[in-house]
PDB file of C-alpha atoms and ligand atoms in Angstrom:
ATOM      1  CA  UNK A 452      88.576  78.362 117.720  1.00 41.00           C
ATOM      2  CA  UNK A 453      90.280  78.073 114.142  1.00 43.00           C
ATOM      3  CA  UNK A 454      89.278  81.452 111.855  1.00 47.00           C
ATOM      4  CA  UNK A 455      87.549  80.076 109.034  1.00 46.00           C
ATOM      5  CA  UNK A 456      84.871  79.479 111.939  1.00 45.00           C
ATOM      6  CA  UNK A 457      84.191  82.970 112.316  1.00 50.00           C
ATOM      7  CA  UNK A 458      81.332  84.087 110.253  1.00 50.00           C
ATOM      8  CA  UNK A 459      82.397  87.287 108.314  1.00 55.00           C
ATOM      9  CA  UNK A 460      79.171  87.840 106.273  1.00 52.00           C
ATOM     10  CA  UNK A 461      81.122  91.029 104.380  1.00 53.00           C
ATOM     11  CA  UNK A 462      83.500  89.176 102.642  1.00 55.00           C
ATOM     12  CA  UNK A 463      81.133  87.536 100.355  1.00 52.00           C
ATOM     13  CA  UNK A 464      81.648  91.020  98.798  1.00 51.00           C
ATOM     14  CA  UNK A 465      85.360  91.152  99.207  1.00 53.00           C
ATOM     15  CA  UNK A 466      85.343  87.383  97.587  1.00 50.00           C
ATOM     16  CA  UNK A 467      83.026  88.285  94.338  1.00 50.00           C
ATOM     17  CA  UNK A 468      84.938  91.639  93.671  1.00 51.00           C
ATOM     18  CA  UNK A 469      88.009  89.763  93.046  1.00 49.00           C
ATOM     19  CA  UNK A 470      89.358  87.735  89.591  1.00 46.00           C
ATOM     20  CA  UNK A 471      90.278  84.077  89.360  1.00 41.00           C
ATOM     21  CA  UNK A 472      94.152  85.360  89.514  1.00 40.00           C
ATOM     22  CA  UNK A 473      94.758  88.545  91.840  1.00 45.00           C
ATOM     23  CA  UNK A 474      93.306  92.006  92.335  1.00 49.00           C
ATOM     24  CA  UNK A 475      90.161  93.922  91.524  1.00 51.00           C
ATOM     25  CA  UNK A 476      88.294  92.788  88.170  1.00 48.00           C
ATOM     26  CA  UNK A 477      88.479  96.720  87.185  1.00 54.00           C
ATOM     27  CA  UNK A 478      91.182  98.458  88.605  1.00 56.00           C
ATOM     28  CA  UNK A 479      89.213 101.796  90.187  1.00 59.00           C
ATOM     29  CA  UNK A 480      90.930 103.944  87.559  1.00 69.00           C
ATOM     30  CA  UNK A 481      93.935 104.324  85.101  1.00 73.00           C
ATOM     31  CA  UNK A 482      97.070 103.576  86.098  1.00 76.00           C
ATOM     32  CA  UNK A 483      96.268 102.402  89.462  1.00 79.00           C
ATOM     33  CA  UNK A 484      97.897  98.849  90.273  1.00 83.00           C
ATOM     34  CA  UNK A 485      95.254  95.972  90.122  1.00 85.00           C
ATOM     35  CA  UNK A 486      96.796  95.202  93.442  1.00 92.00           C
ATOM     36  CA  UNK A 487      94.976  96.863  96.452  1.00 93.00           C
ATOM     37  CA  UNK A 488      98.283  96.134  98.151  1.00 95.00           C
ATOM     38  CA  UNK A 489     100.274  97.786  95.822  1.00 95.00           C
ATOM     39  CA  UNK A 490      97.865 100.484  95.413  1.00 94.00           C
ATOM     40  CA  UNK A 491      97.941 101.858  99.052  1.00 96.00           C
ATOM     41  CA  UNK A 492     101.977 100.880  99.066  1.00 97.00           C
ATOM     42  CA  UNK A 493     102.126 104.131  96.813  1.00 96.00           C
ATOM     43  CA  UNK A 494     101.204 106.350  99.877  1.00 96.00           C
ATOM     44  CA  UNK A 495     103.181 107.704 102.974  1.00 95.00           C
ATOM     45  CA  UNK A 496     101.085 106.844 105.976  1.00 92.00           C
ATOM     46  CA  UNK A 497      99.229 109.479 107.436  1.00 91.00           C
ATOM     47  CA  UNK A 498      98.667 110.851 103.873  1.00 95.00           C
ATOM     48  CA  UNK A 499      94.658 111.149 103.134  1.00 95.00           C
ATOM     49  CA  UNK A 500      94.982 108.397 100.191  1.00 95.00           C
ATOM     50  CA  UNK A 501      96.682 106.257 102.709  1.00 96.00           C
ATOM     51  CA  UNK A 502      93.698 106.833 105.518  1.00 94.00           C
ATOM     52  CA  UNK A 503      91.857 105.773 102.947  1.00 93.00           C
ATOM     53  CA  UNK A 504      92.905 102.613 102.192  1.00 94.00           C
ATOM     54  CA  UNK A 505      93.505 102.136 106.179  1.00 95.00           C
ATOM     55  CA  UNK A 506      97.230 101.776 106.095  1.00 97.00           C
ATOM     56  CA  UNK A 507      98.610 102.496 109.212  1.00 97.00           C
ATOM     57  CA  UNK A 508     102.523 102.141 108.365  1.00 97.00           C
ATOM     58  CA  UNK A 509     104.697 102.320 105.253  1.00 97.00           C
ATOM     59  CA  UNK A 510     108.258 102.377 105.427  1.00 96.00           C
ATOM     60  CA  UNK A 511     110.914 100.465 103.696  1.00 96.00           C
ATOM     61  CA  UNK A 512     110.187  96.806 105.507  1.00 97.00           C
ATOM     62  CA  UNK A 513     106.339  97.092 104.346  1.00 98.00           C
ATOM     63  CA  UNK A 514     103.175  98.304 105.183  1.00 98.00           C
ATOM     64  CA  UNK A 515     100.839  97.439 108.576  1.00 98.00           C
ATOM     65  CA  UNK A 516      96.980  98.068 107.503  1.00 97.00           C
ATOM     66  CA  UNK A 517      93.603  97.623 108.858  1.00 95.00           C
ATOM     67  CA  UNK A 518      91.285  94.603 106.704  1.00 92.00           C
ATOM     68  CA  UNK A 519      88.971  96.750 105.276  1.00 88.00           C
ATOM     69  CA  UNK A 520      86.576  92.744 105.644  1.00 84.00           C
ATOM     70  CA  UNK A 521      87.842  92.070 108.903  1.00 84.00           C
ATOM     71  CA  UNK A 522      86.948  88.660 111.026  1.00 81.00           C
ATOM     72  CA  UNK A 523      87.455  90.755 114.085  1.00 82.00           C
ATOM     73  CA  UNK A 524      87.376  94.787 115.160  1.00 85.00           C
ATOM     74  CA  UNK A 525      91.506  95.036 114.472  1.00 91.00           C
ATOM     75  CA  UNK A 526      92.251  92.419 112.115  1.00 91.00           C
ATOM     76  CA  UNK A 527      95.444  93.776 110.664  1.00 96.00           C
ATOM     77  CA  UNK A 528      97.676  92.852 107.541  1.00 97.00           C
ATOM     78  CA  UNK A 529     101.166  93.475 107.123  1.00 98.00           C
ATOM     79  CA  UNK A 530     102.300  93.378 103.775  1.00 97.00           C
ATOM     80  CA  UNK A 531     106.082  93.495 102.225  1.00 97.00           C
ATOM     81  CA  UNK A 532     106.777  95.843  99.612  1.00 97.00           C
ATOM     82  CA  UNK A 533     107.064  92.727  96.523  1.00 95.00           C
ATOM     83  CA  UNK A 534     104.182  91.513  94.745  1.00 95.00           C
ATOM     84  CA  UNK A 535     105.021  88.153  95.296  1.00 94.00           C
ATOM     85  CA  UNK A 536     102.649  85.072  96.372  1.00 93.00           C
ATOM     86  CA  UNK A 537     105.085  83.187  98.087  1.00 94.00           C
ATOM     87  CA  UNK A 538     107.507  83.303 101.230  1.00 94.00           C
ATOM     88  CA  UNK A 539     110.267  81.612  98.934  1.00 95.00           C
ATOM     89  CA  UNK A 540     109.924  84.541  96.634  1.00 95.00           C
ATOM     90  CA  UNK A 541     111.115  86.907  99.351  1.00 96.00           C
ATOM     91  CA  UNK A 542     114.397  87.280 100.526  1.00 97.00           C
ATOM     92  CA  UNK A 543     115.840  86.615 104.222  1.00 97.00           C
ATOM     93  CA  UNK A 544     115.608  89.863 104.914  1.00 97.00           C
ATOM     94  CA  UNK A 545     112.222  90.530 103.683  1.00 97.00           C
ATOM     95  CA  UNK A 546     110.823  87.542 105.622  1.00 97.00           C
ATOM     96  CA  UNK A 547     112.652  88.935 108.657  1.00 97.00           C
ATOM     97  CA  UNK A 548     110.750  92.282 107.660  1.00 97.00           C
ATOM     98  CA  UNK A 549     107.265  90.439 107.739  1.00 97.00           C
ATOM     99  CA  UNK A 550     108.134  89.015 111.497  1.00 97.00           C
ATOM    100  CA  UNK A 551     109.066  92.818 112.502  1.00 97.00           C
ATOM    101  CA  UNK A 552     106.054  94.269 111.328  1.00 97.00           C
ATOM    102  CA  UNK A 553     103.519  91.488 112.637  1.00 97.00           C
ATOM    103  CA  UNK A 554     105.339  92.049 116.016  1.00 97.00           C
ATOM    104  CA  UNK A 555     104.682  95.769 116.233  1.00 97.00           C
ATOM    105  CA  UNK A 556     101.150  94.831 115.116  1.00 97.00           C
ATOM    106  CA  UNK A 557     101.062  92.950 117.825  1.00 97.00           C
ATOM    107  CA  UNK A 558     102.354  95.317 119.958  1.00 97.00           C
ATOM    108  CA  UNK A 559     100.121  97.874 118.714  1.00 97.00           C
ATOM    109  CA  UNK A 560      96.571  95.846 118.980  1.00 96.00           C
ATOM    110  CA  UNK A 561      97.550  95.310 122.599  1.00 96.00           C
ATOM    111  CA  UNK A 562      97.869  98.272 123.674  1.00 96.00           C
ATOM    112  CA  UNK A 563      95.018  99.640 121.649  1.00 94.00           C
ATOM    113  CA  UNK A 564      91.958  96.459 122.325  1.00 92.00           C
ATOM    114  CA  UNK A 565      94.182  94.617 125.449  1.00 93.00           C
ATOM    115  CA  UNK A 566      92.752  91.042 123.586  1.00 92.00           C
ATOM    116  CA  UNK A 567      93.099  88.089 125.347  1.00 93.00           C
ATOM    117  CA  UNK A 568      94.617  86.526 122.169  1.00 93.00           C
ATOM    118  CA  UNK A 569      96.102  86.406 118.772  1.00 94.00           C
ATOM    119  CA  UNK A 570      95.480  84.649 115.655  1.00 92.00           C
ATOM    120  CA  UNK A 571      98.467  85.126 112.912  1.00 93.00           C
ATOM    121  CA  UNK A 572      99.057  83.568 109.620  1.00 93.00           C
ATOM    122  CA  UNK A 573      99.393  83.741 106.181  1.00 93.00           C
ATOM    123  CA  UNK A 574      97.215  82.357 103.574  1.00 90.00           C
ATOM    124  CA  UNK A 575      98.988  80.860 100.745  1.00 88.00           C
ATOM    125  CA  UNK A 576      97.352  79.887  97.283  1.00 86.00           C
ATOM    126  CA  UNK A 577      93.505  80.478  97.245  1.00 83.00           C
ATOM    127  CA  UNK A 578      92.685  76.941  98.038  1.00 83.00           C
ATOM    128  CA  UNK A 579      93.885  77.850 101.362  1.00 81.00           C
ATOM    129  CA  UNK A 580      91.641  81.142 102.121  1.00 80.00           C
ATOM    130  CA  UNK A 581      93.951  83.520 100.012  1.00 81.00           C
ATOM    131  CA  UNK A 582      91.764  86.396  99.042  1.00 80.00           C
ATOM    132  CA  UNK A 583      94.924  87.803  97.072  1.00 84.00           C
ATOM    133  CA  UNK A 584      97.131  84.664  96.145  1.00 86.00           C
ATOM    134  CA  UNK A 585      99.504  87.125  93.866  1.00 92.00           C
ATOM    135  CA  UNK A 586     100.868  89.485  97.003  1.00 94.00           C
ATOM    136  CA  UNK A 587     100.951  87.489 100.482  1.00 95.00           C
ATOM    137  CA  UNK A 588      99.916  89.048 103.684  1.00 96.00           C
ATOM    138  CA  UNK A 589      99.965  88.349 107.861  1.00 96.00           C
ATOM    139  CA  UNK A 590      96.907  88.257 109.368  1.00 95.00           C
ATOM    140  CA  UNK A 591      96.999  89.387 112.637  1.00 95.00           C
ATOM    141  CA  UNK A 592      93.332  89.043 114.517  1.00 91.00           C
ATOM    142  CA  UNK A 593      93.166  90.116 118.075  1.00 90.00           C
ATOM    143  CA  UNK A 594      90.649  87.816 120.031  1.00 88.00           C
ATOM    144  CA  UNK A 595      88.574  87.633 123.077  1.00 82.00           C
ATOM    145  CA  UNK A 596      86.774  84.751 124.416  1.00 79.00           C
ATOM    146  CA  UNK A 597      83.126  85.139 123.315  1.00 70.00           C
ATOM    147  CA  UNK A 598      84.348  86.927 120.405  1.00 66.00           C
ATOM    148  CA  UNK A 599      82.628  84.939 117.504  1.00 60.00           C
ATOM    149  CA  UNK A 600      79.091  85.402 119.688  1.00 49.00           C
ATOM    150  CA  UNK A 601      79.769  89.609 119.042  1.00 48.00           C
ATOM    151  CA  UNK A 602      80.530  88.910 115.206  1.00 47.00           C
ATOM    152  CA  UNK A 603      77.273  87.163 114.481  1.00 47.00           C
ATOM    153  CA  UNK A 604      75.357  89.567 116.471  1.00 43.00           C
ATOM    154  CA  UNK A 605      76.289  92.424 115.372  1.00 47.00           C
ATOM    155  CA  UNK A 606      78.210  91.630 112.142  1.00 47.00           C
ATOM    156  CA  UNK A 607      76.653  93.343 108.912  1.00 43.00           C
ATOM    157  CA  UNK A 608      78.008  95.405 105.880  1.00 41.00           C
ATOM    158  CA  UNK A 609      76.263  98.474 107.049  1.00 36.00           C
ATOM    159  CA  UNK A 610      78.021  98.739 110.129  1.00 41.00           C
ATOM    160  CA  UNK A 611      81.475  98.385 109.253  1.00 49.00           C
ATOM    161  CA  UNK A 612      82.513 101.040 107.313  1.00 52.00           C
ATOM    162  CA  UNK A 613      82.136 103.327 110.857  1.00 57.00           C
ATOM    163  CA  UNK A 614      83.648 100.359 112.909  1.00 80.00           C
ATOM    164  CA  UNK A 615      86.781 101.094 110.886  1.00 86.00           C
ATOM    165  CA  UNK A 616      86.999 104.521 110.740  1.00 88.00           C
ATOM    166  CA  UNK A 617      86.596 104.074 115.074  1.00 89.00           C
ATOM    167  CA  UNK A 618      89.398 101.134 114.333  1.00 91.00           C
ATOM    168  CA  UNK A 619      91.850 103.245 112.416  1.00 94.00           C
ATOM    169  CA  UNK A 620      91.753 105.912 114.768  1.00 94.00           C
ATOM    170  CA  UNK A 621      92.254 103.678 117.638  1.00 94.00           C
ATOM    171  CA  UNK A 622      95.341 102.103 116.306  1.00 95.00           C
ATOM    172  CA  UNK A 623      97.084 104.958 114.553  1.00 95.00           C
ATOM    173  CA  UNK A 624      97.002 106.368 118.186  1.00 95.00           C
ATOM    174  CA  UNK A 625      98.274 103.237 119.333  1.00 96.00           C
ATOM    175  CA  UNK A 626     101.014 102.714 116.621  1.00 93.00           C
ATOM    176  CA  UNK A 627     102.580 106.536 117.297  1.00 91.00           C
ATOM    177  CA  UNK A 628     102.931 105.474 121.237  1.00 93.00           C
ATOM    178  CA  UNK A 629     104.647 102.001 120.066  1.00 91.00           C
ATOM    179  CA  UNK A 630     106.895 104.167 117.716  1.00 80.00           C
ATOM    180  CA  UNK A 631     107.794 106.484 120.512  1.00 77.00           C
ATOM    181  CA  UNK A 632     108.671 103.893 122.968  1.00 72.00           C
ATOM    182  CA  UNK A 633     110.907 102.251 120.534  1.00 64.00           C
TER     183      UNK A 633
HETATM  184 ZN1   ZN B1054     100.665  93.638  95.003  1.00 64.04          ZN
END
């Protein structure tokens, strides 16, 4: 089933806090980036300021962190370190540092949710579903069969914010056994 089926009811708010351009109409404070991407890029993981803004890596290739308007429970985006919109912006090796990171996502939903599949891409240009056209981003959805039937019934902007908290917790656990093994 493609994505844009899924009915994410919480990104209506995601969609109206954001300008025509890129980033947050007000920027939460002074001197923070406009960016929420390059906002939480400021923080080592496991840092409280980087819990908050659900990243769950950060190292010189980029930064692996939870949607804070997910389509599914562990929808994941993997971000490079440039705020750039485009893949011919980035350089070989950065690419190759987006296809690293979305494979240890993947190999960190799996062994935290065991999905029965993946959906992975990257939105380019808001005409195409980019909530953030100025700094691109992998999606990486885990899905189950039946999944879109849990999202609608249980799916509401109430819920969430614990869903992610349960989320992050899940797949920090999951990302520091992937780390070890490697
Ligand atoms: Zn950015």
């Amino acid at each position: 089933m493609p994505i844009d089926s899924l009915w994410a009811p919480w990104r209506m708010q995601y969609l109206t806090q954001l300008d025509p351009n890129e980033g947050f109409k007000s920027p939460p404070a002074e001197g923070v980036p406009a960016c929420f991407l390059c906002d939480a890029l400021r923080f080592d993981a496991g840092s409280e300021d980087a819990q908050k803004r659900l990243v769950l890596l950060n190292d010189e290739r980029g930064m692996i962190l939870l949607n804070r308007y997910p389509y599914t429970t562990g929808h994941l985006l993997i971000a490079p370190r440039q705020h750039l919109g485009d893949l011919i912006d980035l350089s070989p090796q950065q690419r190759g540092n987006i296809m690293e990171l979305t494979a240890l996502a993947e190999q960190t939903i799996k062994l935290a949710y065991n999905p029965q599949g993946f959906n992975m891409g990257i939105n380019l240009g808001r005409c195409a579903g980019a909530g953030l056209p100025g700094h691109l981003h992998m999606h990486v959805l885990p899905r189950w069969g039946g999944d879109t039937n849990f999202i609608t019934t249980v799916g509401s902007i109430r819920i969430i914010p614990q869903a992610l908290e349960e989320s992050f917790r899940l797949l920090s656990a999951a990302m520091g056994k992937v780390a070890a093994i490697k």
